[in-house]
PDB file of C-alpha atoms in Angstrom:
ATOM      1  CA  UNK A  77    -258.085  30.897 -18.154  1.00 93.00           C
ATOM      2  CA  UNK A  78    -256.963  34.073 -19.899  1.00 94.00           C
ATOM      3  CA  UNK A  79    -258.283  37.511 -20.617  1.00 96.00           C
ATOM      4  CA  UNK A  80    -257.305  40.045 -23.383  1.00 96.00           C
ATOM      5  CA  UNK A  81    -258.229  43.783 -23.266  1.00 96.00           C
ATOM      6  CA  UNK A  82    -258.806  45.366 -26.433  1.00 96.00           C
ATOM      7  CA  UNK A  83    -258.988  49.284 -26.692  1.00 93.00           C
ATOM      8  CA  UNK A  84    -258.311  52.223 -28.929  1.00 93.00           C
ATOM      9  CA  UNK A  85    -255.094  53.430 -27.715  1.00 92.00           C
ATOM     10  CA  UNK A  86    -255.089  56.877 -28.196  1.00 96.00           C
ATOM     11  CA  UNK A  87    -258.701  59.261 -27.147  1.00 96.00           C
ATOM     12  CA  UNK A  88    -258.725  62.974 -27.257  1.00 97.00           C
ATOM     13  CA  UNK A  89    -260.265  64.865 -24.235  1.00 96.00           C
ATOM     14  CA  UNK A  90    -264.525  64.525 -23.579  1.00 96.00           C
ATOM     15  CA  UNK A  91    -264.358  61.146 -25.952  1.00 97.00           C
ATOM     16  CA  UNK A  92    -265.668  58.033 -24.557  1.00 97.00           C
ATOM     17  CA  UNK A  93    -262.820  54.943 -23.769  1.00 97.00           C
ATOM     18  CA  UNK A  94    -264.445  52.023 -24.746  1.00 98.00           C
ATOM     19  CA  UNK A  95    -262.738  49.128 -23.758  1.00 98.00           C
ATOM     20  CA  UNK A  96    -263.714  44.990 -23.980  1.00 98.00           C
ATOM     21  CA  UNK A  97    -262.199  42.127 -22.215  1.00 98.00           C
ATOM     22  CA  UNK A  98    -262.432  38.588 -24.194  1.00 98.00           C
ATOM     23  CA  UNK A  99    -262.179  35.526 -21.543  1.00 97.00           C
ATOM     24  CA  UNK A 100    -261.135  31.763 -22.818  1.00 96.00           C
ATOM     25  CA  UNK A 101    -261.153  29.282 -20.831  1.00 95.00           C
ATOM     26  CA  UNK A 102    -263.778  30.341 -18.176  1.00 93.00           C
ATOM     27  CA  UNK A 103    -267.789  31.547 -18.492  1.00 93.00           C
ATOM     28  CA  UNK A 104    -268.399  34.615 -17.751  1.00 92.00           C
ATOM     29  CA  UNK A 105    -272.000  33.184 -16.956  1.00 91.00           C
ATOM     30  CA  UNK A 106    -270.829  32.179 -13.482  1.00 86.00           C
ATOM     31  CA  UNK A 107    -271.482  33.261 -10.477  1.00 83.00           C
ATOM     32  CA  UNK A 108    -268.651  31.634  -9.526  1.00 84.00           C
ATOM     33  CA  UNK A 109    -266.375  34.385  -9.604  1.00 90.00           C
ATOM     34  CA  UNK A 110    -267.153  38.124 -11.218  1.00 94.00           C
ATOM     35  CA  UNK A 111    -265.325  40.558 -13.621  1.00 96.00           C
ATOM     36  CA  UNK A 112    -263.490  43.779 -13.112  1.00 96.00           C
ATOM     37  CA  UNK A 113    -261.643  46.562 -14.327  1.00 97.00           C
ATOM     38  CA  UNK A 114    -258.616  48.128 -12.961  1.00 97.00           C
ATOM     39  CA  UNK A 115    -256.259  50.700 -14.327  1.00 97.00           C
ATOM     40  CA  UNK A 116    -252.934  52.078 -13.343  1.00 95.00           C
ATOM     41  CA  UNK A 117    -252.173  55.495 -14.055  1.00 95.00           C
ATOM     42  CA  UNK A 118    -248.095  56.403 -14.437  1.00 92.00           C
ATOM     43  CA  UNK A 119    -246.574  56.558 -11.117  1.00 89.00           C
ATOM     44  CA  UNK A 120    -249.132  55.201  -9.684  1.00 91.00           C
ATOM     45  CA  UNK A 121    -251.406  52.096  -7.676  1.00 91.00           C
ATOM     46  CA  UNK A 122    -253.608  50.529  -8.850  1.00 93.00           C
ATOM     47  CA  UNK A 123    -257.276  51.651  -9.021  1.00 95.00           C
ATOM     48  CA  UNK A 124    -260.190  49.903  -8.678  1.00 95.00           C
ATOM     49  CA  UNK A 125    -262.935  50.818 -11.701  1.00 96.00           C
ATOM     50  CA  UNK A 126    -265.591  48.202 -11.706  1.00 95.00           C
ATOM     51  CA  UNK A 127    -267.146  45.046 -11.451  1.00 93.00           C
ATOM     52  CA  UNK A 128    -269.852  43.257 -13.451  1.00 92.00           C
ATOM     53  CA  UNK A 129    -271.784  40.312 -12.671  1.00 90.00           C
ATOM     54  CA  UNK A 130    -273.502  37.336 -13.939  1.00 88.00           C
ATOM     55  CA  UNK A 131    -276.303  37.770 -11.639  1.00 87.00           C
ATOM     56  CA  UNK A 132    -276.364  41.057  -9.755  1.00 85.00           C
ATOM     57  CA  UNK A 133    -276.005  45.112 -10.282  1.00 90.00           C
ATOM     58  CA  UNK A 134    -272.554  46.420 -11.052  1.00 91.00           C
ATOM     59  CA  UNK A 135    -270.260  48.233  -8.564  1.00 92.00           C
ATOM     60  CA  UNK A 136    -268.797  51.077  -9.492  1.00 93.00           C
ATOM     61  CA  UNK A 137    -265.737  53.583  -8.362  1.00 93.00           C
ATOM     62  CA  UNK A 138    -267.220  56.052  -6.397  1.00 91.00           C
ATOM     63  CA  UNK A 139    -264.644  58.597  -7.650  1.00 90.00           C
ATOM     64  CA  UNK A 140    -265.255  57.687 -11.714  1.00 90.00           C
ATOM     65  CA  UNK A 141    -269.495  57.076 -10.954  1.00 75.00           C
ATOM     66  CA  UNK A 142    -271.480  59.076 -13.074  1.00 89.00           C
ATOM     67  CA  UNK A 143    -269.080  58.144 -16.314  1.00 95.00           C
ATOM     68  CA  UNK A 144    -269.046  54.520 -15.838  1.00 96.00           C
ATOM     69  CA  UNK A 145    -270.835  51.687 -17.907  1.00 96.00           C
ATOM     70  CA  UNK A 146    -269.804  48.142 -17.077  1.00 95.00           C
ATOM     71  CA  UNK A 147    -271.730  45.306 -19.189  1.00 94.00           C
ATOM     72  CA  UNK A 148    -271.454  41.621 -20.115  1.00 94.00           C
ATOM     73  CA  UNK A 149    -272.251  39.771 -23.521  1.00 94.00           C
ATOM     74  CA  UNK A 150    -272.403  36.126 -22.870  1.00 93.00           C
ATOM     75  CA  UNK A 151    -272.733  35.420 -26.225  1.00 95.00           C
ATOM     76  CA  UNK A 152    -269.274  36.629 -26.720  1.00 96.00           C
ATOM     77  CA  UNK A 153    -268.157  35.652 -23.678  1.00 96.00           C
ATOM     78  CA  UNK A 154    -266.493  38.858 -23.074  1.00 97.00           C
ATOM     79  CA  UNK A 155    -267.070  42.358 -20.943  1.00 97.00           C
ATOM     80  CA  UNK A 156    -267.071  45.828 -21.400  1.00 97.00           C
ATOM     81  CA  UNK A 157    -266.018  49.048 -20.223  1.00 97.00           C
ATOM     82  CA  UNK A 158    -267.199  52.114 -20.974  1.00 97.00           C
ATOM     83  CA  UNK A 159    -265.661  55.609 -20.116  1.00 97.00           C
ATOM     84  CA  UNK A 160    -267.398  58.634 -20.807  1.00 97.00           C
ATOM     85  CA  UNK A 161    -265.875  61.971 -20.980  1.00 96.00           C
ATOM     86  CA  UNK A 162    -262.454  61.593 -20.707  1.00 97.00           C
ATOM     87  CA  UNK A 163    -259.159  63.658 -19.546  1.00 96.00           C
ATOM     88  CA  UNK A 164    -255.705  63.475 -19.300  1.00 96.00           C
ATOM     89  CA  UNK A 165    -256.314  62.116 -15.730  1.00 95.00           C
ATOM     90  CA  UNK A 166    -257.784  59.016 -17.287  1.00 97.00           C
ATOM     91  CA  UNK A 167    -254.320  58.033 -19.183  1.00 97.00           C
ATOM     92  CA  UNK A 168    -253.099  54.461 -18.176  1.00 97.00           C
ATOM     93  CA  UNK A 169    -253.043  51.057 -18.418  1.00 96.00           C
ATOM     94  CA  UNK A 170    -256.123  49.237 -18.230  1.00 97.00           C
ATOM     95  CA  UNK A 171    -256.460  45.208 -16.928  1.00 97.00           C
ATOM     96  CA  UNK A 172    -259.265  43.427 -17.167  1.00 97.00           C
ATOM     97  CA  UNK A 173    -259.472  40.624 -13.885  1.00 97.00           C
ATOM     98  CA  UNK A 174    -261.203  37.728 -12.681  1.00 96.00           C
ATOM     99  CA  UNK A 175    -262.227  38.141  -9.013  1.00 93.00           C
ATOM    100  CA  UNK A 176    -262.615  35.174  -7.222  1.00 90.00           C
ATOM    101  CA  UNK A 177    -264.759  35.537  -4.252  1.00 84.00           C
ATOM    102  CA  UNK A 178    -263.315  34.690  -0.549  1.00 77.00           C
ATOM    103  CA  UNK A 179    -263.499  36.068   2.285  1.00 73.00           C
ATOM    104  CA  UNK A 180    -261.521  38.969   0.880  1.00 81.00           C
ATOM    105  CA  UNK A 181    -261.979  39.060  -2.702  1.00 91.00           C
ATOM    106  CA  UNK A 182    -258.719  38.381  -5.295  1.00 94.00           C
ATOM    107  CA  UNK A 183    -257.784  38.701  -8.326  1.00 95.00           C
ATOM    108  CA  UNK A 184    -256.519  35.998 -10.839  1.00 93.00           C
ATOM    109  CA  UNK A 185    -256.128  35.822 -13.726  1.00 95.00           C
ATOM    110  CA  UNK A 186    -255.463  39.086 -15.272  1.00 96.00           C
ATOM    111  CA  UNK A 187    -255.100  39.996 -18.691  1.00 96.00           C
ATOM    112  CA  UNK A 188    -251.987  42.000 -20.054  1.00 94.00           C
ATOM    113  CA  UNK A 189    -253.233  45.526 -20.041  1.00 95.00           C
ATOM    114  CA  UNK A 190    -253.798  47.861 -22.353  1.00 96.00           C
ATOM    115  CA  UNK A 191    -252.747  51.778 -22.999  1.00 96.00           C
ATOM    116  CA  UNK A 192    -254.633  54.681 -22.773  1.00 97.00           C
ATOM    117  CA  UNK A 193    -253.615  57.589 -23.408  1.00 97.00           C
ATOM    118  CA  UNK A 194    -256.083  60.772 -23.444  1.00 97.00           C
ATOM    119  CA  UNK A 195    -253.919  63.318 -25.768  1.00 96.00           C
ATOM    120  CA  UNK A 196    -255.204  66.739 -27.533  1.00 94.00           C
TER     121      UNK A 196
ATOM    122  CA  UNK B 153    -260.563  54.689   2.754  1.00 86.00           C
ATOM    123  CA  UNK B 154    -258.266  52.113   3.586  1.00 93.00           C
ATOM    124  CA  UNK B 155    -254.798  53.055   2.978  1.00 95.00           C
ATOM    125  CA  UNK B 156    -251.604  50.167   2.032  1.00 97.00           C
ATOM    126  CA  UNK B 157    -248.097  51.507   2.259  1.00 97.00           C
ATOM    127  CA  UNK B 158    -245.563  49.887   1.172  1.00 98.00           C
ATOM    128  CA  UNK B 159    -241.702  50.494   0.443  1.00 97.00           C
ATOM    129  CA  UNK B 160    -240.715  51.809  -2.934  1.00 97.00           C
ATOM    130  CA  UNK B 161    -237.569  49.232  -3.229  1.00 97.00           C
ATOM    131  CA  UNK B 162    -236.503  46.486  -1.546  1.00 98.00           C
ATOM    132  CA  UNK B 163    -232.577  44.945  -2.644  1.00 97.00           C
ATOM    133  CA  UNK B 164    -231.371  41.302  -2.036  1.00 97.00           C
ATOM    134  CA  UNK B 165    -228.724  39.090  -3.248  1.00 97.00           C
ATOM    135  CA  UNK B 166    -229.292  35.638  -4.788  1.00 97.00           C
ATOM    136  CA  UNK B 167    -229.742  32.691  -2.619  1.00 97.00           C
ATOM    137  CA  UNK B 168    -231.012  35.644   0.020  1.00 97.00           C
ATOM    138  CA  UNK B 169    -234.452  36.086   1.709  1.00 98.00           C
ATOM    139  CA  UNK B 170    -236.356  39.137   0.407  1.00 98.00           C
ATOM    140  CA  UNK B 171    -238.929  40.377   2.704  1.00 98.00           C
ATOM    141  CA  UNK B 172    -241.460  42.829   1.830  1.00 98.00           C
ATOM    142  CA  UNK B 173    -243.375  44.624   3.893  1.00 98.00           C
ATOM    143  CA  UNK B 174    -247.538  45.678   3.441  1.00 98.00           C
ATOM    144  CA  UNK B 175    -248.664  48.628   6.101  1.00 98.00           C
ATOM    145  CA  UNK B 176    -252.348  49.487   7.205  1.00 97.00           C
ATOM    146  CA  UNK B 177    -254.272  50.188  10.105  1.00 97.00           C
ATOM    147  CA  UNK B 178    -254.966  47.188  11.866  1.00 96.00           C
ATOM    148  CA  UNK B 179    -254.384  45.002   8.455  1.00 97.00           C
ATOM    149  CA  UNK B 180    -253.653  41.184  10.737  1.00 96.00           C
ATOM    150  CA  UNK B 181    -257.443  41.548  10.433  1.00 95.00           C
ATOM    151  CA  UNK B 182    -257.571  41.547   6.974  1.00 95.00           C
ATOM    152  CA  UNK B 183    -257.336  38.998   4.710  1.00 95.00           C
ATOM    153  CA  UNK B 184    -253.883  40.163   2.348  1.00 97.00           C
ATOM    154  CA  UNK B 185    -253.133  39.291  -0.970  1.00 97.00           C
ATOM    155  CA  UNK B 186    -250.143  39.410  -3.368  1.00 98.00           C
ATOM    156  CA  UNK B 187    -249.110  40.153  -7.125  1.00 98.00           C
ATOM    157  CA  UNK B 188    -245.848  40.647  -8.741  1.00 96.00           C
ATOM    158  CA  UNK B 189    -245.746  42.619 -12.152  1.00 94.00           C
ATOM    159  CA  UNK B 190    -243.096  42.262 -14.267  1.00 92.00           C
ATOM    160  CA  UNK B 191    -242.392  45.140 -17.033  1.00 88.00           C
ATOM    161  CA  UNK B 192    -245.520  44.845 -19.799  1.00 85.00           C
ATOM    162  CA  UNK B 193    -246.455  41.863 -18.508  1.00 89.00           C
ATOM    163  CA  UNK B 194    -249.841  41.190 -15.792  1.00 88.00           C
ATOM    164  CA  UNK B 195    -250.444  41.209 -12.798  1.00 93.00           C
ATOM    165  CA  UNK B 196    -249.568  37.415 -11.429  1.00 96.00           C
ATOM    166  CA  UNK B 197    -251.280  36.807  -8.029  1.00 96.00           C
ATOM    167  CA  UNK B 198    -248.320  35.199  -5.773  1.00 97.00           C
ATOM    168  CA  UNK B 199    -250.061  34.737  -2.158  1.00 97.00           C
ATOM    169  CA  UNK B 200    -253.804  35.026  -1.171  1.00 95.00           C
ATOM    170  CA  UNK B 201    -255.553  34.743   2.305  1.00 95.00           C
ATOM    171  CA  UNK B 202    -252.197  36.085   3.442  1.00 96.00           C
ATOM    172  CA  UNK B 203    -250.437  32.993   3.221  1.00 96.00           C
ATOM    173  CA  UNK B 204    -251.945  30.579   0.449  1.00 96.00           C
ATOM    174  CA  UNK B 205    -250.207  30.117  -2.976  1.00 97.00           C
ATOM    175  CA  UNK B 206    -252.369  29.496  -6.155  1.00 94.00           C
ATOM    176  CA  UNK B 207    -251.039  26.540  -7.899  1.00 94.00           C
ATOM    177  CA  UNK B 208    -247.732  27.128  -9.930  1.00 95.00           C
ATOM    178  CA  UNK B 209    -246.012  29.451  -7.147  1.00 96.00           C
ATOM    179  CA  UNK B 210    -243.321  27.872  -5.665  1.00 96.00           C
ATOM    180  CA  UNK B 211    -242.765  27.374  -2.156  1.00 97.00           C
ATOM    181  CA  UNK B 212    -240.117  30.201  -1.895  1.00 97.00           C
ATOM    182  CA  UNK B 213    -243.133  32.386  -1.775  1.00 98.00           C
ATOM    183  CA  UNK B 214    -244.899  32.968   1.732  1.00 97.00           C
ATOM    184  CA  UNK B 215    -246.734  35.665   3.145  1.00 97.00           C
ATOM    185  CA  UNK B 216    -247.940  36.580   7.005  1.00 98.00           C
ATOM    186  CA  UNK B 217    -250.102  39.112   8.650  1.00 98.00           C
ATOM    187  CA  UNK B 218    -250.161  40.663  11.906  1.00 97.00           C
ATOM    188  CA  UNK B 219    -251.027  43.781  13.680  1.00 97.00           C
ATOM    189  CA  UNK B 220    -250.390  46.570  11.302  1.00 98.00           C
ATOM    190  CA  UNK B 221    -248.052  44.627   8.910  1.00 98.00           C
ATOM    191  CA  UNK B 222    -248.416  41.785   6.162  1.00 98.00           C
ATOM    192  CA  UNK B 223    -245.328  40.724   4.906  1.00 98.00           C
ATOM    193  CA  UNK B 224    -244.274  39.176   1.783  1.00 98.00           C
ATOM    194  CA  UNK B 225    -241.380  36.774   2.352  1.00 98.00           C
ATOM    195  CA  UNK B 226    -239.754  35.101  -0.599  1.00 98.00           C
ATOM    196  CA  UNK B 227    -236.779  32.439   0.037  1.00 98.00           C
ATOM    197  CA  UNK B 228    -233.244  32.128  -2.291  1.00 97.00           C
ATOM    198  CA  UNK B 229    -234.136  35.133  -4.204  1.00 97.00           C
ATOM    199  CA  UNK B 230    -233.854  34.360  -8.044  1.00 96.00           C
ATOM    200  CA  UNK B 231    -232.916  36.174 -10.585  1.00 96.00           C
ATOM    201  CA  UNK B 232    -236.634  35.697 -12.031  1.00 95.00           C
ATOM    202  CA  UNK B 233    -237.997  37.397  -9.040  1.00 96.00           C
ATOM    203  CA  UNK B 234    -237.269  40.686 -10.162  1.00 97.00           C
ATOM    204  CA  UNK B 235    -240.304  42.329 -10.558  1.00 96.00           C
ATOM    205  CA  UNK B 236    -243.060  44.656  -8.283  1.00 96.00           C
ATOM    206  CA  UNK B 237    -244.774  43.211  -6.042  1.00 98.00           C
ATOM    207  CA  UNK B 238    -248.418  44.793  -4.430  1.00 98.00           C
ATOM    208  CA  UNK B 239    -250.133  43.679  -1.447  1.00 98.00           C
ATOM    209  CA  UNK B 240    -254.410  44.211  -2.113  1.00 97.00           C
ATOM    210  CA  UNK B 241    -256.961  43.791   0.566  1.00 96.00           C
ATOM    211  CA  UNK B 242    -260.810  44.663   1.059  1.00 93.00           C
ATOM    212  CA  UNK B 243    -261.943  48.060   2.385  1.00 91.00           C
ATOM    213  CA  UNK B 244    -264.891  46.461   3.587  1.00 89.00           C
ATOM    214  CA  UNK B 245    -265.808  50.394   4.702  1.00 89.00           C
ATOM    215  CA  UNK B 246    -266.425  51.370   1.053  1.00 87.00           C
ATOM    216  CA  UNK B 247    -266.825  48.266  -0.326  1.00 88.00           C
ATOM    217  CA  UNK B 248    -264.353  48.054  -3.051  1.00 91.00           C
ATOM    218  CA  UNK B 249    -260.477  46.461  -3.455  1.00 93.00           C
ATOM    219  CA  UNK B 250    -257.221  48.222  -2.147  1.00 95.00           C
ATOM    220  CA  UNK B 251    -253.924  47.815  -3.603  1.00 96.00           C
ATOM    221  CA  UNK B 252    -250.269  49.702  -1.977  1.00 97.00           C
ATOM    222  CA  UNK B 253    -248.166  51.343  -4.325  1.00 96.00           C
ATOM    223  CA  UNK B 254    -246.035  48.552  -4.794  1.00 96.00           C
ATOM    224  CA  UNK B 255    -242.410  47.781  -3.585  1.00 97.00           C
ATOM    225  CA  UNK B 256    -239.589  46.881  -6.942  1.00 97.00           C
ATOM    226  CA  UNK B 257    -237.741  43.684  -6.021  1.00 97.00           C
ATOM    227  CA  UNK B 258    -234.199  43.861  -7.301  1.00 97.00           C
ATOM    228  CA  UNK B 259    -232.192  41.293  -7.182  1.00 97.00           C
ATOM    229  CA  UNK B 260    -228.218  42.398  -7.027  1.00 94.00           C
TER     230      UNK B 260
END
């Protein structure tokens, strides 16, 4: 299984990040496991954004709801992130995960990040 | 929310035992799992369930969880283990994952 983020790299400030995650070897038409986003901003942990699901409503950061738009094209077998409005704050790298479902949920595979930087 | 603290740096020696520690509230009732991150590469998850390995990690990885600490433990440190490692669990309060700040492995 692997996932690749693609993304635009560079945003200004009140742009929208729009960001897509293409899985091989693995459906995202499962409900088997779900998708997420996480990002790391410099210096710091990792963050929770989102998850989508084959079957179910999307969760959501509470501290990014409001900008957040999660979606899934099984056609392409891919997901999607969208970002609305964004700010310096929202510079980092962005991974796109599998979450496997236990009785605490993980995380594997992930794909190799991408950059974001929001820059005037 | 949930909060994971970990060390910034931990240092061993080859052929050492690197142990890395995972702090939070009452975490042995938690289920705690691991990822090392090596420079622009992903996230590789190491331990799950506190102590299982997905297939491909060697047995030099383990992990355990009690009280208010999980702990990483990996056996005759390699070289190849230098990376940062993060311990994740489930705030089941809000709902949502938790990851520490990570701990940098170096290997001397």
């Amino acid at each position: 299984v692997q996932l690749q983020e693609s993304g635009p790299g560079l945003l200004k400030p009140s742009q929208t990040l729009s960001l897509t995650c293409n899985v091989s070897g693995d459906s995202v038409s499962t409900s088997n496991h779900y998708w997420s986003w996480i990002r790391q901003q410099p210096g710091q942990a990792l963050e929770w954004i989102a998850n989508t699901y084959f079957s179910g409503s999307p969760s959501y950061n509470p501290s990014l709801r409001g900008r957040l738009t999660i979606s899934l094209d099984t056609s392409k077998n891919q997901f999607s992130l969208n970002l609305r409005s964004v700010t310096a704050a929202d510079t980092a790298v962005y991974y796109c995960a599998r979450a496997v479902a236990g009785s605490s949920d993980w995380y594997h595979p992930w794909g190799q990040g991408t950059l974001v930087t929001v820059s005037s | 929310s949930y909060v994971l603290t970990q060390p910034p740096s931990v240092s061993v020696a080859p052929g050492q035992t690197a142990t890395i520690p995972c702090g939070g509230f009452n975490i042995g009732s938690k289920s705690v799992h691991w990822y090392h991150q090596k420079p622009g590469q992903a996230p590789v998850l190491v331990v799950y369930d506190d102590s299982d390995r997905p297939s491909g990690i060697p047995e030099r990885f383990s992990g355990s969880n009690s009280g208010n600490t999980a702990t990483l433990t990996i056996s005759r440190v390699e070289a190849g283990d230098e990376a940062e490692y993060t311990c994740q669990v489930w705030d089941n309060s809000n709902d949502h994952p938790v990851f520490g700040g990570g701990t940098k492995l170096t290997v001397l």
